[in-house]
Amino acid sequence: MRNRRFILFFYIVNNLFCHSVFSQINKTTKPTSKATVIANKAEKERPYTRWSLKTGANLSVIYLARNVKESNNEPGYSAGLTYEINNFVRVSTLYTRFRPINIKPTWLDVKANTYESNLEILARFPNQKTLLYPFAGFSYNTYTGFFTGESDYLNLREYYPVNSVIKNRWFGVNLGVGLEHNFGILGLFIDYRMRVGRQEKAINIMDVCYTAGLKIRFPYGKLAKRIASPNDRFHWF
């Protein structure tokens, strides 16, 4: 009888002890889950997302070896997206289109486009609104023009027929630096870049380009709702 009572007593104590231990474990794990919820909530309450839109104007020599004009900076326009991986690194994409130009007498009706992607390293000024960002990346470039063959000092007749439309495609490596200043949802930026590539069996600086324009950060959470119309069912992010 005593053995039975002892066993029953031991069973009850053991259950109470296990219940107490598991309760303590659950209590200690709750703050961690709350911290995760708070962190996620803080992320969602950021005024802006990590995405931004850039649009601007360009001045470029387009194709440095071929553009022998005295004033060889040609205008164009560009647009692209940026995504901030963290406070120090972001990824950017940019599409650039140049207006048709003539590089007389050798090239006529030249059309050029560039698609590029860069990795930018962000150096923030103390005001946290101004950024200096060196960058590097890759580009895909197109060049289409009518080749007359006149004043062909590059000896391009060895590669292309005279009086014909020539289409060139080449991949390049981008190197550059930019400066940006933000005013809330809007910002201004200016970039300088060089594109290095291979054409006609030689590696050269293919392009030197200046870009300046406007940056628009996508609003997030409460700010997006304030900007959107109250009666609009569409909400940003």
PDB file of C-alpha atoms in Angstrom, residues 30-192:
ATOM      1  CA  LYS A  30       7.562  34.287 -26.440  1.00  0.00           C
ATOM      2  CA  PRO A  31       9.801  37.407 -26.392  1.00  0.00           C
ATOM      3  CA  THR A  32      11.692  36.059 -29.413  1.00  0.00           C
ATOM      4  CA  SER A  33       8.488  35.658 -31.409  1.00  0.00           C
ATOM      5  CA  LYS A  34       7.366  39.126 -30.318  1.00  0.00           C
ATOM      6  CA  ALA A  35      10.699  40.590 -31.400  1.00  0.00           C
ATOM      7  CA  THR A  36      10.273  39.006 -34.825  1.00  0.00           C
ATOM      8  CA  VAL A  37       6.769  40.433 -35.130  1.00  0.00           C
ATOM      9  CA  ILE A  38       7.997  43.881 -34.092  1.00  0.00           C
ATOM     10  CA  ALA A  39      10.835  43.733 -36.630  1.00  0.00           C
ATOM     11  CA  ASN A  40       8.437  42.728 -39.415  1.00  0.00           C
ATOM     12  CA  LYS A  41       6.031  45.465 -38.396  1.00  0.00           C
ATOM     13  CA  ALA A  42       8.818  48.057 -38.408  1.00  0.00           C
ATOM     14  CA  GLU A  43       9.834  46.930 -41.901  1.00  0.00           C
ATOM     15  CA  LYS A  44       6.276  47.375 -43.156  1.00  0.00           C
ATOM     16  CA  GLU A  45       5.989  50.814 -41.551  1.00  0.00           C
ATOM     17  CA  ARG A  46       9.059  52.177 -43.376  1.00  0.00           C
ATOM     18  CA  PRO A  47       8.019  55.255 -45.383  1.00  0.00           C
ATOM     19  CA  TYR A  48       9.569  53.918 -48.595  1.00  0.00           C
ATOM     20  CA  THR A  49      10.176  50.513 -50.123  1.00  0.00           C
ATOM     21  CA  ARG A  50      13.600  49.376 -51.276  1.00  0.00           C
ATOM     22  CA  TRP A  51      12.594  50.079 -54.889  1.00  0.00           C
ATOM     23  CA  SER A  52      13.157  53.339 -56.762  1.00  0.00           C
ATOM     24  CA  LEU A  53      12.609  54.593 -60.304  1.00  0.00           C
ATOM     25  CA  LYS A  54      15.246  56.665 -62.101  1.00  0.00           C
ATOM     26  CA  THR A  55      14.748  58.703 -65.249  1.00  0.00           C
ATOM     27  CA  GLY A  56      17.001  61.277 -66.850  1.00  0.00           C
ATOM     28  CA  ALA A  57      18.984  62.621 -69.795  1.00  0.00           C
ATOM     29  CA  ASN A  58      22.356  61.531 -71.190  1.00  0.00           C
ATOM     30  CA  LEU A  59      25.356  62.977 -72.950  1.00  0.00           C
ATOM     31  CA  SER A  60      27.511  60.318 -74.575  1.00  0.00           C
ATOM     32  CA  VAL A  61      30.078  59.852 -77.321  1.00  0.00           C
ATOM     33  CA  ILE A  62      28.122  56.625 -78.146  1.00  0.00           C
ATOM     34  CA  TYR A  63      31.071  54.931 -79.904  1.00  0.00           C
ATOM     35  CA  LEU A  64      34.309  56.651 -79.003  1.00  0.00           C
ATOM     36  CA  ALA A  65      36.517  55.207 -81.761  1.00  0.00           C
ATOM     37  CA  ARG A  66      34.040  56.047 -84.537  1.00  0.00           C
ATOM     38  CA  ASN A  67      32.659  59.360 -83.295  1.00  0.00           C
ATOM     39  CA  VAL A  68      35.346  61.730 -84.592  1.00  0.00           C
ATOM     40  CA  LYS A  69      33.129  64.833 -84.586  1.00  0.00           C
ATOM     41  CA  GLU A  70      34.624  67.908 -82.930  1.00  0.00           C
ATOM     42  CA  SER A  71      31.639  68.130 -80.562  1.00  0.00           C
ATOM     43  CA  ASN A  72      30.935  64.443 -80.119  1.00  0.00           C
ATOM     44  CA  ASN A  73      28.674  64.375 -77.029  1.00  0.00           C
ATOM     45  CA  GLU A  74      25.276  63.175 -78.223  1.00  0.00           C
ATOM     46  CA  PRO A  75      22.011  63.525 -76.239  1.00  0.00           C
ATOM     47  CA  GLY A  76      19.747  60.686 -75.177  1.00  0.00           C
ATOM     48  CA  TYR A  77      17.367  59.659 -72.421  1.00  0.00           C
ATOM     49  CA  SER A  78      17.313  56.839 -69.914  1.00  0.00           C
ATOM     50  CA  ALA A  79      15.157  55.086 -67.326  1.00  0.00           C
ATOM     51  CA  GLY A  80      15.689  52.267 -64.851  1.00  0.00           C
ATOM     52  CA  LEU A  81      15.051  50.707 -61.452  1.00  0.00           C
ATOM     53  CA  THR A  82      17.161  50.377 -58.308  1.00  0.00           C
ATOM     54  CA  TYR A  83      16.799  47.947 -55.422  1.00  0.00           C
ATOM     55  CA  GLU A  84      18.547  48.490 -52.069  1.00  0.00           C
ATOM     56  CA  ILE A  85      19.840  45.174 -50.743  1.00  0.00           C
ATOM     57  CA  ASN A  86      20.863  46.903 -47.506  1.00  0.00           C
ATOM     58  CA  ASN A  87      22.115  50.333 -46.373  1.00  0.00           C
ATOM     59  CA  PHE A  88      25.439  49.867 -48.162  1.00  0.00           C
ATOM     60  CA  VAL A  89      24.705  47.962 -51.378  1.00  0.00           C
ATOM     61  CA  ARG A  90      22.095  48.251 -54.103  1.00  0.00           C
ATOM     62  CA  VAL A  91      21.480  46.915 -57.601  1.00  0.00           C
ATOM     63  CA  SER A  92      20.495  49.193 -60.489  1.00  0.00           C
ATOM     64  CA  THR A  93      19.277  48.676 -64.041  1.00  0.00           C
ATOM     65  CA  LEU A  94      19.272  51.311 -66.777  1.00  0.00           C
ATOM     66  CA  TYR A  95      18.015  51.538 -70.347  1.00  0.00           C
ATOM     67  CA  THR A  96      19.463  54.303 -72.525  1.00  0.00           C
ATOM     68  CA  ARG A  97      18.305  55.370 -75.973  1.00  0.00           C
ATOM     69  CA  PHE A  98      20.096  57.979 -78.102  1.00  0.00           C
ATOM     70  CA  ARG A  99      18.579  60.083 -80.830  1.00  0.00           C
ATOM     71  CA  PRO A 100      19.682  59.239 -84.402  1.00  0.00           C
ATOM     72  CA  ILE A 101      22.879  61.051 -85.385  1.00  0.00           C
ATOM     73  CA  ASN A 102      25.225  61.410 -88.371  1.00  0.00           C
ATOM     74  CA  ILE A 103      28.984  60.974 -88.061  1.00  0.00           C
ATOM     75  CA  LYS A 104      29.828  62.431 -91.447  1.00  0.00           C
ATOM     76  CA  PRO A 105      31.164  61.406 -93.801  1.00  0.00           C
ATOM     77  CA  THR A 106      31.672  57.815 -92.614  1.00  0.00           C
ATOM     78  CA  TRP A 107      28.417  57.003 -90.805  1.00  0.00           C
ATOM     79  CA  LEU A 108      24.852  58.188 -91.386  1.00  0.00           C
ATOM     80  CA  ASP A 109      21.602  57.679 -89.455  1.00  0.00           C
ATOM     81  CA  VAL A 110      23.296  56.053 -86.466  1.00  0.00           C
ATOM     82  CA  LYS A 111      20.944  54.603 -83.821  1.00  0.00           C
ATOM     83  CA  ALA A 112      22.255  53.349 -80.459  1.00  0.00           C
ATOM     84  CA  ASN A 113      20.772  51.737 -77.341  1.00  0.00           C
ATOM     85  CA  THR A 114      22.234  50.414 -74.105  1.00  0.00           C
ATOM     86  CA  TYR A 115      20.914  47.976 -71.486  1.00  0.00           C
ATOM     87  CA  GLU A 116      22.919  47.701 -68.289  1.00  0.00           C
ATOM     88  CA  SER A 117      22.954  46.384 -64.736  1.00  0.00           C
ATOM     89  CA  ASN A 118      25.278  47.611 -61.985  1.00  0.00           C
ATOM     90  CA  LEU A 119      26.210  46.899 -58.386  1.00  0.00           C
ATOM     91  CA  GLU A 120      26.491  50.157 -56.415  1.00  0.00           C
ATOM     92  CA  ILE A 121      28.374  50.675 -53.128  1.00  0.00           C
ATOM     93  CA  LEU A 122      26.709  53.400 -51.047  1.00  0.00           C
ATOM     94  CA  ALA A 123      28.720  55.926 -49.037  1.00  0.00           C
ATOM     95  CA  ARG A 124      26.289  58.076 -47.040  1.00  0.00           C
ATOM     96  CA  PHE A 125      26.985  61.633 -45.948  1.00  0.00           C
ATOM     97  CA  PRO A 126      26.208  62.581 -42.308  1.00  0.00           C
ATOM     98  CA  ASN A 127      22.849  64.074 -43.345  1.00  0.00           C
ATOM     99  CA  GLN A 128      21.801  60.587 -44.594  1.00  0.00           C
ATOM    100  CA  LYS A 129      20.243  62.239 -47.666  1.00  0.00           C
ATOM    101  CA  THR A 130      23.316  62.571 -49.869  1.00  0.00           C
ATOM    102  CA  LEU A 131      25.006  59.499 -51.347  1.00  0.00           C
ATOM    103  CA  LEU A 132      28.247  58.910 -53.206  1.00  0.00           C
ATOM    104  CA  TYR A 133      28.237  55.575 -55.009  1.00  0.00           C
ATOM    105  CA  PRO A 134      30.975  54.004 -57.115  1.00  0.00           C
ATOM    106  CA  PHE A 135      29.584  51.223 -59.284  1.00  0.00           C
ATOM    107  CA  ALA A 136      30.522  48.446 -61.675  1.00  0.00           C
ATOM    108  CA  GLY A 137      28.490  46.165 -63.886  1.00  0.00           C
ATOM    109  CA  PHE A 138      27.716  44.860 -67.353  1.00  0.00           C
ATOM    110  CA  SER A 139      26.007  46.301 -70.412  1.00  0.00           C
ATOM    111  CA  TYR A 140      24.583  45.138 -73.729  1.00  0.00           C
ATOM    112  CA  ASN A 141      25.002  47.744 -76.463  1.00  0.00           C
ATOM    113  CA  THR A 142      23.567  48.123 -79.956  1.00  0.00           C
ATOM    114  CA  TYR A 143      24.840  50.310 -82.803  1.00  0.00           C
ATOM    115  CA  THR A 144      23.142  50.550 -86.208  1.00  0.00           C
ATOM    116  CA  GLY A 145      24.216  52.916 -88.997  1.00  0.00           C
ATOM    117  CA  PHE A 146      24.743  53.358 -92.733  1.00  0.00           C
ATOM    118  CA  PHE A 147      28.425  52.871 -93.574  1.00  0.00           C
ATOM    119  CA  THR A 148      29.554  55.012 -96.530  1.00  0.00           C
ATOM    120  CA  GLY A 149      33.211  54.020 -96.375  1.00  0.00           C
ATOM    121  CA  GLU A 150      34.378  57.628 -96.845  1.00  0.00           C
ATOM    122  CA  SER A 151      37.293  58.870 -94.713  1.00  0.00           C
ATOM    123  CA  ASP A 152      37.580  55.360 -93.290  1.00  0.00           C
ATOM    124  CA  TYR A 153      40.716  55.912 -91.211  1.00  0.00           C
ATOM    125  CA  LEU A 154      39.847  52.877 -89.012  1.00  0.00           C
ATOM    126  CA  ASN A 155      40.048  50.591 -92.068  1.00  0.00           C
ATOM    127  CA  LEU A 156      36.558  49.259 -91.435  1.00  0.00           C
ATOM    128  CA  ARG A 157      36.228  48.218 -95.102  1.00  0.00           C
ATOM    129  CA  GLU A 158      38.037  45.062 -94.081  1.00  0.00           C
ATOM    130  CA  TYR A 159      35.015  44.112 -91.970  1.00  0.00           C
ATOM    131  CA  TYR A 160      31.975  45.773 -93.562  1.00  0.00           C
ATOM    132  CA  PRO A 161      30.753  46.330 -97.134  1.00  0.00           C
ATOM    133  CA  VAL A 162      30.603  49.948 -98.329  1.00  0.00           C
ATOM    134  CA  ASN A 163      27.217  51.710 -98.656  1.00  0.00           C
ATOM    135  CA  SER A 164      25.370  49.241 -96.447  1.00  0.00           C
ATOM    136  CA  VAL A 165      23.564  49.208 -93.128  1.00  0.00           C
ATOM    137  CA  ILE A 166      25.776  47.807 -90.393  1.00  0.00           C
ATOM    138  CA  LYS A 167      24.481  46.392 -87.110  1.00  0.00           C
ATOM    139  CA  ASN A 168      26.872  45.910 -84.196  1.00  0.00           C
ATOM    140  CA  ARG A 169      26.122  44.216 -80.877  1.00  0.00           C
ATOM    141  CA  TRP A 170      28.616  44.064 -78.041  1.00  0.00           C
ATOM    142  CA  PHE A 171      28.835  43.358 -74.343  1.00  0.00           C
ATOM    143  CA  GLY A 172      30.645  45.818 -72.114  1.00  0.00           C
ATOM    144  CA  VAL A 173      31.957  46.289 -68.603  1.00  0.00           C
ATOM    145  CA  ASN A 174      30.737  49.451 -66.843  1.00  0.00           C
ATOM    146  CA  LEU A 175      32.819  51.467 -64.392  1.00  0.00           C
ATOM    147  CA  GLY A 176      31.658  54.733 -62.878  1.00  0.00           C
ATOM    148  CA  VAL A 177      30.659  56.877 -59.940  1.00  0.00           C
ATOM    149  CA  GLY A 178      27.507  58.783 -59.036  1.00  0.00           C
ATOM    150  CA  LEU A 179      26.204  61.416 -56.636  1.00  0.00           C
ATOM    151  CA  GLU A 180      22.638  61.513 -55.309  1.00  0.00           C
ATOM    152  CA  HIS A 181      20.639  63.778 -53.000  1.00  0.00           C
ATOM    153  CA  ASN A 182      17.154  62.906 -51.744  1.00  0.00           C
ATOM    154  CA  PHE A 183      14.264  65.214 -50.827  1.00  0.00           C
ATOM    155  CA  GLY A 184      11.851  62.728 -49.300  1.00  0.00           C
ATOM    156  CA  ILE A 185      10.098  60.833 -52.065  1.00  0.00           C
ATOM    157  CA  LEU A 186      12.126  62.637 -54.763  1.00  0.00           C
ATOM    158  CA  GLY A 187      15.851  62.853 -55.401  1.00  0.00           C
ATOM    159  CA  LEU A 188      18.392  64.159 -57.893  1.00  0.00           C
ATOM    160  CA  PHE A 189      21.348  62.204 -59.261  1.00  0.00           C
ATOM    161  CA  ILE A 190      24.282  62.530 -61.624  1.00  0.00           C
ATOM    162  CA  ASP A 191      26.453  59.672 -62.939  1.00  0.00           C
ATOM    163  CA  TYR A 192      29.694  59.334 -64.850  1.00  0.00           C
TER     164      TYR A 192
END
